[in-house]
mmCIF file of C-alpha atoms in Angstrom:
data_model
loop_
_atom_site.group_PDB
_atom_site.id
_atom_site.type_symbol
_atom_site.label_atom_id
_atom_site.label_comp_id
_atom_site.label_asym_id
_atom_site.label_seq_id
_atom_site.Cartn_x
_atom_site.Cartn_y
_atom_site.Cartn_z
ATOM 1 C CA MET A 1 0.036 0.093 -0.099
ATOM 2 C CA ASN A 2 2.961 2.428 0.783
ATOM 3 C CA ARG A 3 4.673 2.012 -2.693
ATOM 4 C CA LEU A 4 1.092 2.325 -4.124
ATOM 5 C CA PHE A 5 0.629 5.600 -2.372
ATOM 6 C CA SER A 6 3.870 6.729 -3.270
ATOM 7 C CA PHE A 7 3.511 5.858 -7.012
ATOM 8 C CA ILE A 8 -0.027 7.968 -6.824
ATOM 9 C CA LEU A 9 1.758 10.943 -5.275
ATOM 10 C CA LEU A 10 4.576 10.954 -7.739
ATOM 11 C CA ALA A 11 2.105 10.811 -10.638
ATOM 12 C CA ALA A 12 -0.086 13.703 -9.124
ATOM 13 C CA VAL A 13 2.966 15.930 -8.890
ATOM 14 C CA LEU A 14 4.415 15.193 -12.586
ATOM 15 C CA SER A 15 1.090 15.790 -13.636
ATOM 16 C CA HIS A 16 0.862 18.983 -11.888
ATOM 17 C CA LEU A 17 4.475 20.407 -13.156
ATOM 18 C CA SER A 18 3.349 19.431 -16.451
ATOM 19 C CA SER A 19 0.149 21.347 -16.456
ATOM 20 C CA CYS A 20 1.995 24.253 -15.024
ATOM 21 C CA ARG A 21 4.592 23.945 -17.833
ATOM 22 C CA GLU A 22 1.708 23.965 -20.562
ATOM 23 C CA ASP A 23 -0.611 26.594 -19.002
ATOM 24 C CA GLU A 24 0.974 29.400 -16.859
ATOM 25 C CA PHE A 25 4.662 28.563 -16.557
ATOM 26 C CA VAL A 26 6.485 31.192 -18.315
ATOM 27 C CA ILE A 27 9.927 32.937 -17.844
ATOM 28 C CA TYR A 28 9.296 36.434 -18.748
ATOM 29 C CA SER A 29 12.126 38.479 -20.073
ATOM 30 C CA ASP A 30 13.670 41.528 -18.486
ATOM 31 C CA GLU A 31 14.176 44.612 -19.958
ATOM 32 C CA GLN A 32 16.421 47.497 -18.949
ATOM 33 C CA ASP A 33 16.217 50.948 -20.674
ATOM 34 C CA THR A 34 19.570 52.380 -21.423
ATOM 35 C CA GLY A 35 18.252 56.055 -21.602
ATOM 36 C CA VAL A 36 20.018 56.585 -24.810
ATOM 37 C CA GLY A 37 18.083 57.866 -27.534
ATOM 38 C CA THR A 38 18.065 56.576 -31.006
ATOM 39 C CA VAL A 39 16.111 56.918 -34.000
ATOM 40 C CA ALA A 40 15.199 54.347 -36.553
ATOM 41 C CA GLY A 41 18.137 53.489 -39.130
ATOM 42 C CA GLU A 42 19.063 50.402 -41.443
ATOM 43 C CA ILE A 43 19.897 48.569 -38.197
ATOM 44 C CA VAL A 44 16.754 48.057 -36.259
ATOM 45 C CA GLY A 45 17.915 45.310 -33.639
ATOM 46 C CA MET A 46 20.658 43.017 -32.703
ATOM 47 C CA TYR A 47 20.206 39.687 -30.880
ATOM 48 C CA LEU A 48 23.008 38.292 -28.538
ATOM 49 C CA LEU A 49 23.442 34.610 -27.880
ATOM 50 C CA ASN A 50 25.026 33.885 -24.142
ATOM 51 C CA GLU A 51 26.878 30.708 -24.097
ATOM 52 C CA GLY A 52 26.268 29.711 -20.511
ATOM 53 C CA ASN A 53 28.487 27.707 -18.613
ATOM 54 C CA MET A 54 29.268 24.050 -20.420
ATOM 55 C CA GLY A 55 27.075 21.556 -18.599
ATOM 56 C CA SER A 56 24.355 24.137 -16.856
ATOM 57 C CA ASN A 57 22.000 24.575 -19.656
ATOM 58 C CA LYS A 58 21.646 28.348 -19.472
ATOM 59 C CA SER A 59 22.239 29.256 -22.939
ATOM 60 C CA THR A 60 20.182 32.168 -23.386
ATOM 61 C CA LEU A 61 19.283 34.891 -26.130
ATOM 62 C CA ASP A 62 18.741 38.881 -25.418
ATOM 63 C CA PHE A 63 17.693 41.419 -27.930
ATOM 64 C CA LEU A 64 18.698 45.163 -28.047
ATOM 65 C CA ASP A 65 15.887 46.808 -29.628
ATOM 66 C CA LEU A 66 17.361 50.021 -31.936
ATOM 67 C CA SER A 67 14.311 50.632 -34.056
ATOM 68 C CA GLY A 68 13.618 53.961 -32.141
ATOM 69 C CA ALA A 69 10.259 52.852 -31.374
ATOM 70 C CA ALA A 70 10.469 53.106 -27.569
ATOM 71 C CA GLY A 71 12.110 56.555 -27.970
ATOM 72 C CA THR A 72 15.563 54.839 -25.858
ATOM 73 C CA VAL A 73 17.714 51.956 -26.778
ATOM 74 C CA ARG A 74 16.369 48.955 -24.480
ATOM 75 C CA TYR A 75 17.583 45.834 -23.853
ATOM 76 C CA HIS A 76 16.019 42.741 -23.407
ATOM 77 C CA ARG A 77 17.269 39.677 -21.539
ATOM 78 C CA ASN A 78 16.248 36.170 -21.918
ATOM 79 C CA ILE A 79 13.473 36.624 -24.605
ATOM 80 C CA TYR A 80 13.350 33.022 -25.937
ATOM 81 C CA SER A 81 11.940 31.179 -23.109
ATOM 82 C CA GLU A 82 9.416 33.892 -23.019
ATOM 83 C CA ARG A 83 8.411 33.419 -26.673
ATOM 84 C CA ASN A 84 8.617 29.751 -26.602
ATOM 85 C CA PRO A 85 7.315 28.766 -23.080
ATOM 86 C CA HIS A 86 6.899 25.409 -24.364
ATOM 87 C CA GLU A 87 10.550 24.875 -25.001
ATOM 88 C CA LEU A 88 12.179 22.233 -21.897
ATOM 89 C CA LYS A 89 15.743 23.698 -21.090
ATOM 90 C CA GLU A 90 14.885 26.606 -22.967
ATOM 91 C CA LEU A 91 18.111 27.073 -25.627
ATOM 92 C CA GLY A 92 20.058 24.382 -23.921
ATOM 93 C CA ASP A 93 23.807 23.771 -23.420
ATOM 94 C CA VAL A 94 26.631 26.251 -24.938
ATOM 95 C CA GLY A 95 25.306 28.657 -27.605
ATOM 96 C CA ASN A 96 28.190 29.046 -30.022
ATOM 97 C CA ASP A 97 27.308 31.175 -33.029
ATOM 98 C CA ILE A 98 24.363 33.259 -34.369
ATOM 99 C CA LYS A 99 23.295 34.523 -37.573
ATOM 100 C CA VAL A 100 20.045 36.001 -39.453
ATOM 101 C CA TYR A 101 19.428 34.750 -42.729
ATOM 102 C CA GLY A 102 16.720 36.467 -44.195
ATOM 103 C CA SER A 103 13.593 36.337 -42.205
ATOM 104 C CA GLN A 104 15.349 33.824 -40.123
ATOM 105 C CA LEU A 105 17.477 33.532 -37.019
ATOM 106 C CA TRP A 106 19.910 31.019 -36.679
ATOM 107 C CA MET A 107 21.481 29.619 -33.272
ATOM 108 C CA VAL A 108 24.069 26.585 -33.006
ATOM 109 C CA ILE A 109 23.665 25.144 -29.697
ATOM 110 C CA ASN A 110 27.091 23.398 -29.233
ATOM 111 C CA CYS A 111 26.584 20.738 -26.525
ATOM 112 C CA SER A 112 22.981 20.201 -27.132
ATOM 113 C CA ASN A 113 23.839 18.799 -30.663
ATOM 114 C CA LYS A 114 21.509 21.080 -32.248
ATOM 115 C CA VAL A 115 20.730 24.189 -34.432
ATOM 116 C CA GLU A 116 17.727 26.137 -33.334
ATOM 117 C CA VAL A 117 15.940 28.060 -35.820
ATOM 118 C CA ALA A 118 13.473 30.859 -35.289
ATOM 119 C CA THR A 119 11.641 33.967 -36.664
ATOM 120 C CA VAL A 120 13.786 37.140 -36.932
ATOM 121 C CA ASP A 121 10.675 39.223 -35.994
ATOM 122 C CA SER A 122 8.962 37.447 -33.066
ATOM 123 C CA CYS A 123 11.550 34.859 -32.464
ATOM 124 C CA LYS A 124 9.259 32.074 -32.157
ATOM 125 C CA LYS A 125 11.107 28.494 -32.827
ATOM 126 C CA ILE A 126 10.235 26.977 -36.617
ATOM 127 C CA ALA A 127 12.779 24.257 -36.439
ATOM 128 C CA LYS A 128 15.412 22.209 -34.969
ATOM 129 C CA ILE A 129 18.101 20.613 -36.654
ATOM 130 C CA ASP A 130 20.066 17.947 -35.053
ATOM 131 C CA ILE A 131 24.017 18.072 -35.706
ATOM 132 C CA PRO A 132 26.322 16.298 -33.433
ATOM 133 C CA ASN A 133 28.809 18.732 -31.473
ATOM 134 C CA CYS A 134 28.048 21.541 -34.148
ATOM 135 C CA ARG A 135 30.306 24.866 -34.039
ATOM 136 C CA TYR A 136 29.586 27.621 -36.466
ATOM 137 C CA LEU A 137 27.487 28.840 -39.591
ATOM 138 C CA ALA A 138 27.627 30.340 -43.074
ATOM 139 C CA PHE A 139 25.054 30.620 -45.726
ATOM 140 C CA ASP A 140 24.809 30.724 -49.233
ATOM 141 C CA GLN A 141 22.335 30.625 -52.078
ATOM 142 C CA GLY A 142 19.706 29.192 -49.590
ATOM 143 C CA TYR A 143 21.912 26.699 -48.000
ATOM 144 C CA ALA A 144 23.098 26.680 -44.455
ATOM 145 C CA TYR A 145 26.366 25.305 -43.805
ATOM 146 C CA VAL A 146 27.285 24.217 -39.992
ATOM 147 C CA SER A 147 30.750 23.002 -39.002
ATOM 148 C CA SER A 148 30.431 19.891 -36.866
ATOM 149 C CA TYR A 149 33.717 18.373 -34.549
ATOM 150 C CA VAL A 150 31.205 15.154 -34.730
ATOM 151 C CA GLY A 151 32.721 13.371 -31.758
ATOM 152 C CA PRO A 152 31.652 13.940 -28.508
ATOM 153 C CA VAL A 153 33.335 16.696 -26.122
ATOM 154 C CA SER A 154 36.657 14.660 -25.115
ATOM 155 C CA LEU A 155 40.065 15.287 -25.761
ATOM 156 C CA SER A 156 41.648 12.510 -27.489
ATOM 157 C CA SER A 157 44.325 11.443 -29.892
ATOM 158 C CA ASN A 158 41.749 9.369 -31.492
ATOM 159 C CA ALA A 159 39.189 12.249 -31.961
ATOM 160 C CA PRO A 160 37.658 11.877 -35.318
ATOM 161 C CA LEU A 161 37.846 14.053 -38.197
ATOM 162 C CA GLY A 162 34.972 16.960 -38.435
ATOM 163 C CA ARG A 163 32.456 17.513 -40.993
ATOM 164 C CA VAL A 164 30.574 20.233 -42.675
ATOM 165 C CA TYR A 165 26.645 19.755 -42.941
ATOM 166 C CA LYS A 166 24.948 21.387 -45.821
ATOM 167 C CA VAL A 167 21.057 22.103 -44.764
ATOM 168 C CA ASP A 168 18.347 23.487 -47.095
ATOM 169 C CA THR A 169 16.959 26.792 -45.347
ATOM 170 C CA LEU A 170 13.548 26.235 -46.790
ATOM 171 C CA THR A 171 13.148 22.226 -45.603
ATOM 172 C CA PHE A 172 15.597 22.529 -42.826
ATOM 173 C CA ALA A 173 16.764 18.908 -44.164
ATOM 174 C CA LYS A 174 20.306 17.854 -44.029
ATOM 175 C CA VAL A 175 21.334 17.272 -47.466
ATOM 176 C CA ASP A 176 24.584 16.663 -47.880
ATOM 177 C CA SER A 177 28.010 16.481 -45.426
ATOM 178 C CA VAL A 178 31.517 16.210 -46.212
ATOM 179 C CA VAL A 179 34.595 15.607 -44.339
ATOM 180 C CA VAL A 180 37.069 18.023 -43.428
ATOM 181 C CA GLY A 181 40.231 18.674 -40.990
ATOM 182 C CA TYR A 182 40.077 17.882 -37.377
ATOM 183 C CA GLN A 183 37.683 19.966 -34.822
ATOM 184 C CA PRO A 184 36.388 22.678 -37.634
ATOM 185 C CA ASP A 185 35.632 25.854 -36.273
ATOM 186 C CA GLU A 186 34.614 29.153 -38.271
ATOM 187 C CA LEU A 187 33.868 28.807 -41.804
ATOM 188 C CA VAL A 188 33.556 31.544 -44.282
ATOM 189 C CA VAL A 189 31.792 31.675 -48.039
ATOM 190 C CA HIS A 190 33.956 33.308 -50.791
ATOM 191 C CA GLU A 191 33.796 33.311 -54.409
ATOM 192 C CA GLY A 192 32.178 30.348 -54.922
ATOM 193 C CA LYS A 193 33.964 28.342 -52.281
ATOM 194 C CA LEU A 194 33.869 27.349 -48.482
ATOM 195 C CA TYR A 195 36.841 27.614 -46.384
ATOM 196 C CA VAL A 196 36.997 25.805 -43.100
ATOM 197 C CA ALA A 197 39.463 26.808 -40.385
ATOM 198 C CA ASN A 198 40.343 23.202 -38.623
ATOM 199 C CA SER A 199 41.590 23.587 -34.914
ATOM 200 C CA GLY A 200 42.629 19.766 -34.097
ATOM 201 C CA GLY A 201 42.058 21.253 -30.424
ATOM 202 C CA TYR A 202 40.989 17.961 -29.118
ATOM 203 C CA ARG A 203 43.869 16.425 -30.430
ATOM 204 C CA VAL A 204 46.348 18.466 -28.283
ATOM 205 C CA PRO A 205 49.604 18.828 -28.589
ATOM 206 C CA HIS A 206 48.773 17.409 -32.365
ATOM 207 C CA TYR A 207 46.837 20.390 -33.645
ATOM 208 C CA ASP A 208 45.346 20.825 -37.023
ATOM 209 C CA GLN A 209 46.918 23.593 -38.867
ATOM 210 C CA THR A 210 44.794 23.581 -42.361
ATOM 211 C CA VAL A 211 42.075 25.267 -44.043
ATOM 212 C CA SER A 212 39.782 23.142 -46.100
ATOM 213 C CA GLN A 213 38.672 24.577 -49.342
ATOM 214 C CA ILE A 214 35.357 23.115 -50.679
ATOM 215 C CA ASP A 215 33.903 23.611 -54.079
ATOM 216 C CA LEU A 216 30.505 24.709 -53.509
ATOM 217 C CA ALA A 217 28.863 23.568 -56.741
ATOM 218 C CA THR A 218 29.990 19.724 -56.052
ATOM 219 C CA PHE A 219 30.306 20.345 -52.423
ATOM 220 C CA ARG A 220 33.811 18.493 -52.137
ATOM 221 C CA VAL A 221 37.009 19.305 -50.438
ATOM 222 C CA GLU A 222 39.478 20.412 -53.449
ATOM 223 C CA ARG A 223 42.150 21.422 -51.677
ATOM 224 C CA THR A 224 43.750 21.761 -48.293
ATOM 225 C CA ILE A 225 45.954 24.519 -47.194
ATOM 226 C CA ASP A 226 48.560 24.579 -44.646
ATOM 227 C CA VAL A 227 48.418 27.709 -42.548
ATOM 228 C CA ALA A 228 49.341 27.618 -38.508
ATOM 229 C CA PRO A 229 48.216 25.116 -35.223
ATOM 230 C CA ASN A 230 45.053 25.169 -33.827
ATOM 231 C CA LEU A 231 43.015 27.695 -36.074
ATOM 232 C CA HIS A 232 39.705 29.341 -35.043
ATOM 233 C CA ARG A 233 38.233 32.325 -36.883
ATOM 234 C CA ILE A 234 37.797 33.373 -40.415
ATOM 235 C CA ARG A 235 36.819 36.110 -42.332
ATOM 236 C CA ALA A 236 36.953 37.787 -45.883
ATOM 237 C CA ASP A 237 37.583 41.267 -46.652
ATOM 238 C CA LYS A 238 36.633 43.405 -49.874
ATOM 239 C CA TYR A 239 40.030 42.492 -51.145
ATOM 240 C CA GLY A 240 39.447 39.055 -51.822
ATOM 241 C CA GLN A 241 41.879 37.993 -48.712
ATOM 242 C CA LEU A 242 40.899 35.753 -46.143
ATOM 243 C CA TRP A 243 41.851 36.358 -42.255
ATOM 244 C CA VAL A 244 42.306 33.337 -40.054
ATOM 245 C CA THR A 245 43.317 33.255 -36.456
ATOM 246 C CA SER A 246 45.862 30.784 -34.923
ATOM 247 C CA ARG A 247 45.824 30.198 -31.316
ATOM 248 C CA GLY A 248 49.459 28.777 -31.193
ATOM 249 C CA LYS A 249 50.776 25.525 -29.864
ATOM 250 C CA ASN A 250 51.502 26.052 -26.350
ATOM 251 C CA THR A 251 50.863 29.862 -25.216
ATOM 252 C CA SER A 252 49.391 32.987 -26.504
ATOM 253 C CA SER A 253 52.644 34.055 -27.187
ATOM 254 C CA THR A 254 52.798 31.732 -30.228
ATOM 255 C CA ALA A 255 49.446 33.064 -31.536
ATOM 256 C CA SER A 256 48.935 35.051 -35.001
ATOM 257 C CA LEU A 257 46.614 36.299 -37.092
ATOM 258 C CA VAL A 258 47.502 34.998 -40.761
ATOM 259 C CA CYS A 259 46.288 36.559 -44.177
ATOM 260 C CA LEU A 260 45.544 34.486 -47.158
ATOM 261 C CA HIS A 261 45.193 35.769 -50.859
ATOM 262 C CA LYS A 262 45.330 34.429 -54.363
ATOM 263 C CA ASN A 263 48.848 33.591 -56.013
ATOM 264 C CA GLY A 264 49.466 33.956 -59.901
ATOM 265 C CA GLN A 265 47.904 30.695 -60.203
ATOM 266 C CA GLY A 266 44.490 31.842 -58.671
ATOM 267 C CA GLU A 267 45.029 29.455 -55.381
ATOM 268 C CA MET A 268 44.738 30.874 -51.885
ATOM 269 C CA VAL A 269 48.169 30.696 -49.953
ATOM 270 C CA VAL A 270 49.734 32.466 -47.168
ATOM 271 C CA ALA A 271 50.720 35.827 -47.962
ATOM 272 C CA ASP A 272 51.408 37.293 -44.409
ATOM 273 C CA THR A 273 51.496 36.434 -40.948
ATOM 274 C CA ILE A 274 51.085 38.806 -38.064
ATOM 275 C CA LYS A 275 52.078 37.977 -34.451
ATOM 276 C CA ALA A 276 49.092 38.973 -32.330
ATOM 277 C CA ASN A 277 46.916 36.918 -30.024
ATOM 278 C CA VAL A 278 43.456 37.529 -31.569
ATOM 279 C CA SER A 279 40.388 36.073 -29.611
ATOM 280 C CA ASP A 280 37.671 37.632 -31.751
ATOM 281 C CA MET A 281 37.713 39.901 -34.775
ATOM 282 C CA CYS A 282 35.116 41.797 -36.962
ATOM 283 C CA ILE A 283 35.884 43.446 -40.523
ATOM 284 C CA VAL A 284 33.999 46.405 -41.270
ATOM 285 C CA GLY A 285 35.481 48.174 -44.402
ATOM 286 C CA ASP A 286 39.537 48.574 -44.655
ATOM 287 C CA SER A 287 38.994 48.064 -40.760
ATOM 288 C CA LEU A 288 39.907 44.550 -38.790
ATOM 289 C CA TYR A 289 38.795 45.156 -35.263
ATOM 290 C CA PHE A 290 40.191 42.835 -32.768
ATOM 291 C CA PHE A 291 40.929 41.925 -29.172
ATOM 292 C CA GLY A 292 43.029 39.291 -27.485
ATOM 293 C CA VAL A 293 43.143 37.998 -23.726
ATOM 294 C CA ASP A 294 45.902 36.246 -22.195
ATOM 295 C CA PHE A 295 45.558 34.667 -18.551
ATOM 296 C CA SER A 296 48.368 35.365 -16.040
ATOM 297 C CA MET A 297 49.306 32.461 -14.124
ATOM 298 C CA GLU A 298 51.140 34.678 -11.464
ATOM 299 C CA THR A 299 47.912 37.293 -11.063
ATOM 300 C CA PHE A 300 45.626 34.658 -12.133
ATOM 301 C CA SER A 301 44.005 37.485 -13.778
ATOM 302 C CA ASN A 302 43.248 38.361 -17.680
ATOM 303 C CA LYS A 303 45.196 40.846 -19.721
ATOM 304 C CA ALA A 304 43.433 42.320 -22.865
ATOM 305 C CA THR A 305 44.823 43.734 -25.704
ATOM 306 C CA TYR A 306 42.651 45.790 -28.437
ATOM 307 C CA GLY A 307 43.555 46.737 -31.793
ATOM 308 C CA ILE A 308 42.521 47.703 -35.277
ATOM 309 C CA ILE A 309 44.366 46.306 -38.576
ATOM 310 C CA ASN A 310 43.913 47.914 -41.676
ATOM 311 C CA VAL A 311 43.232 45.086 -44.407
ATOM 312 C CA ARG A 312 44.739 46.806 -47.291
ATOM 313 C CA THR A 313 48.142 47.692 -45.849
ATOM 314 C CA HIS A 314 48.417 44.988 -43.114
ATOM 315 C CA GLN A 315 49.365 47.874 -40.647
ATOM 316 C CA VAL A 316 47.907 48.446 -36.878
ATOM 317 C CA ILE A 317 46.397 51.573 -37.401
ATOM 318 C CA ALA A 318 45.384 54.162 -34.602
ATOM 319 C CA ASP A 319 44.261 52.229 -31.564
ATOM 320 C CA ARG A 320 40.826 54.030 -30.817
ATOM 321 C CA LEU A 321 39.650 50.857 -29.324
ATOM 322 C CA SER A 322 41.494 51.179 -25.589
ATOM 323 C CA LEU A 323 41.051 54.995 -25.474
ATOM 324 C CA ALA A 324 38.219 54.957 -23.231
ATOM 325 C CA SER A 325 38.583 54.093 -19.352
ATOM 326 C CA GLU A 326 35.821 51.807 -19.249
ATOM 327 C CA MET A 327 37.617 49.555 -21.319
ATOM 328 C CA GLY A 328 39.812 48.846 -18.216
ATOM 329 C CA SER A 329 36.602 47.558 -16.235
ATOM 330 C CA ILE A 330 36.429 44.906 -18.631
ATOM 331 C CA GLU A 331 37.156 41.566 -17.179
ATOM 332 C CA THR A 332 36.828 39.086 -19.753
ATOM 333 C CA PRO A 333 36.616 40.188 -23.535
ATOM 334 C CA TYR A 334 34.345 37.672 -25.108
ATOM 335 C CA GLY A 335 32.763 39.362 -28.278
ATOM 336 C CA ILE A 336 32.790 42.157 -30.369
ATOM 337 C CA ILE A 337 30.569 43.144 -33.329
ATOM 338 C CA VAL A 338 31.041 46.537 -35.279
ATOM 339 C CA ASN A 339 28.162 48.608 -36.937
ATOM 340 C CA PRO A 340 29.081 48.502 -40.564
ATOM 341 C CA ILE A 341 27.282 51.600 -41.070
ATOM 342 C CA HIS A 342 28.048 54.059 -38.400
ATOM 343 C CA LYS A 343 31.178 52.080 -37.116
ATOM 344 C CA ASP A 344 30.107 51.963 -33.420
ATOM 345 C CA PHE A 345 31.152 49.102 -31.928
ATOM 346 C CA TYR A 346 30.025 46.546 -29.018
ATOM 347 C CA LEU A 347 32.192 44.632 -26.696
ATOM 348 C CA MET A 348 30.959 41.528 -24.583
ATOM 349 C CA ASP A 349 32.579 41.086 -21.167
ATOM 350 C CA ALA A 350 31.778 37.144 -19.928
ATOM 351 C CA LYS A 351 33.396 38.306 -16.096
ATOM 352 C CA ASP A 352 33.816 35.259 -14.215
ATOM 353 C CA TYR A 353 32.007 32.795 -16.741
ATOM 354 C CA VAL A 354 29.485 31.727 -13.899
ATOM 355 C CA SER A 355 27.526 35.020 -13.629
ATOM 356 C CA SER A 356 25.754 37.675 -15.717
ATOM 357 C CA GLY A 357 28.075 39.433 -18.058
ATOM 358 C CA GLU A 358 27.884 42.728 -19.658
ATOM 359 C CA LEU A 359 27.379 44.321 -23.119
ATOM 360 C CA LEU A 360 29.247 47.906 -23.438
ATOM 361 C CA HIS A 361 28.466 50.241 -26.418
ATOM 362 C CA PHE A 362 31.319 52.448 -27.681
ATOM 363 C CA HIS A 363 30.708 55.371 -30.379
ATOM 364 C CA ALA A 364 33.052 55.208 -33.579
ATOM 365 C CA ASP A 365 35.871 57.296 -31.821
ATOM 366 C CA GLY A 366 35.966 54.831 -29.240
ATOM 367 C CA THR A 367 34.313 56.745 -26.361
ATOM 368 C CA PHE A 368 32.110 55.343 -23.851
ATOM 369 C CA ASP A 369 28.430 55.089 -24.359
ATOM 370 C CA TRP A 370 26.467 52.812 -22.057
ATOM 371 C CA ARG A 371 26.699 49.280 -20.630
ATOM 372 C CA VAL A 372 23.739 46.708 -19.650
ATOM 373 C CA TRP A 373 23.772 43.125 -18.161
ATOM 374 C CA THR A 374 23.478 40.077 -19.882
ATOM 375 C CA GLY A 375 22.969 36.453 -19.730
ATOM 376 C CA ASP A 376 26.119 34.154 -18.611
ATOM 377 C CA ILE A 377 29.029 34.374 -21.229
ATOM 378 C CA PRO A 378 27.903 36.900 -23.683
ATOM 379 C CA GLY A 379 29.934 35.759 -26.836
ATOM 380 C CA HIS A 380 27.875 36.302 -30.019
ATOM 381 C CA ALA A 381 25.744 38.939 -31.909
ATOM 382 C CA ALA A 382 23.738 39.505 -35.093
ATOM 383 C CA PHE A 383 22.359 42.819 -36.294
ATOM 384 C CA VAL A 384 18.492 42.970 -37.488
ATOM 385 C CA TYR A 385 18.243 44.913 -40.461
ATOM 386 C CA LYS A 386 15.008 46.469 -41.851
ATOM 387 C CA GLN A 387 13.435 43.647 -43.856
ATOM 388 C CA LYS A 388 14.581 44.878 -47.381
ATOM 389 C CA ASN A 389 18.043 44.419 -46.587
ATOM 390 C CA SER A 390 17.542 41.605 -43.943
ATOM 391 C CA GLN A 391 19.334 39.085 -46.491
#
């Protein structure tokens, strides 16, 4: 009888919890007014994806309203759970990338092995694509390309080669995949090719040091370019160059920023290597905005460096990224995004990785504007344009 009573009680509790989730259990977003006025422009907002500490299922989505409708710039925290109350665990474990493509918002949730797709205007979920240990996104001609470590999150000399998955953005079906290097990270579409930065991070100290060049017409790897060890980010500029970050073999002192360009035979090759620790970067016009983070074992603290590189001349130009005194208050810079129209920029601070981070806004000349609290580990952002310019 006691066992029967316990079973009935458990069933009642579960039923009550389920009905609460279905009926009224909604986690509402939190709004903060920056107090700074804004007027409507081509960019009407910005989504910010918070990674959340690995294993905590705390990835969240915030939204910065730049539309001018409210009269001031307003920041909305944790909107995904509010817009999608029936989604258990909300977004999931570790938000790793976010992109806007047309009317769709794509989010890579790394350790939850999925890509979430929502509407840009309302943030309502429309699809989930299962991809193992997925990392980053790129788009071209109606297809999404997703890099994947394939294997589980585990350091191993036997870690498998990675893949890039091709996903139809209308049906959300995986239509193809191709094997690339070990633990592929960022990828970029450039002149009919897809370039993938392979890290080999799971195979430390035997890192990968290649960029895979995929022909989009056949979706097959046609070249493997030797670059530098432990690659991470890759971006294209308006001069046809590719910029790739290398974390180096052992410490940040061996990190570098590598530029690739076409040789006389039309093949991408290493053109220049700049000794710099680049954790994240954003290219707008001739300027490559970047920051790097070094961790000191002596002081157990981070030392950040900020800079701008002219992608045409490959020279470091006047460093207006570190002029404001507020830069010194940033504990752990984790992401950067630059407004391509007005050149004002945003820096994301992950703080101690386990509590709320911050988003800081600076004018184009480097002067500080405002700051707001975010979710845990803010690291990835995407602008929202007026509908006619959104794709």
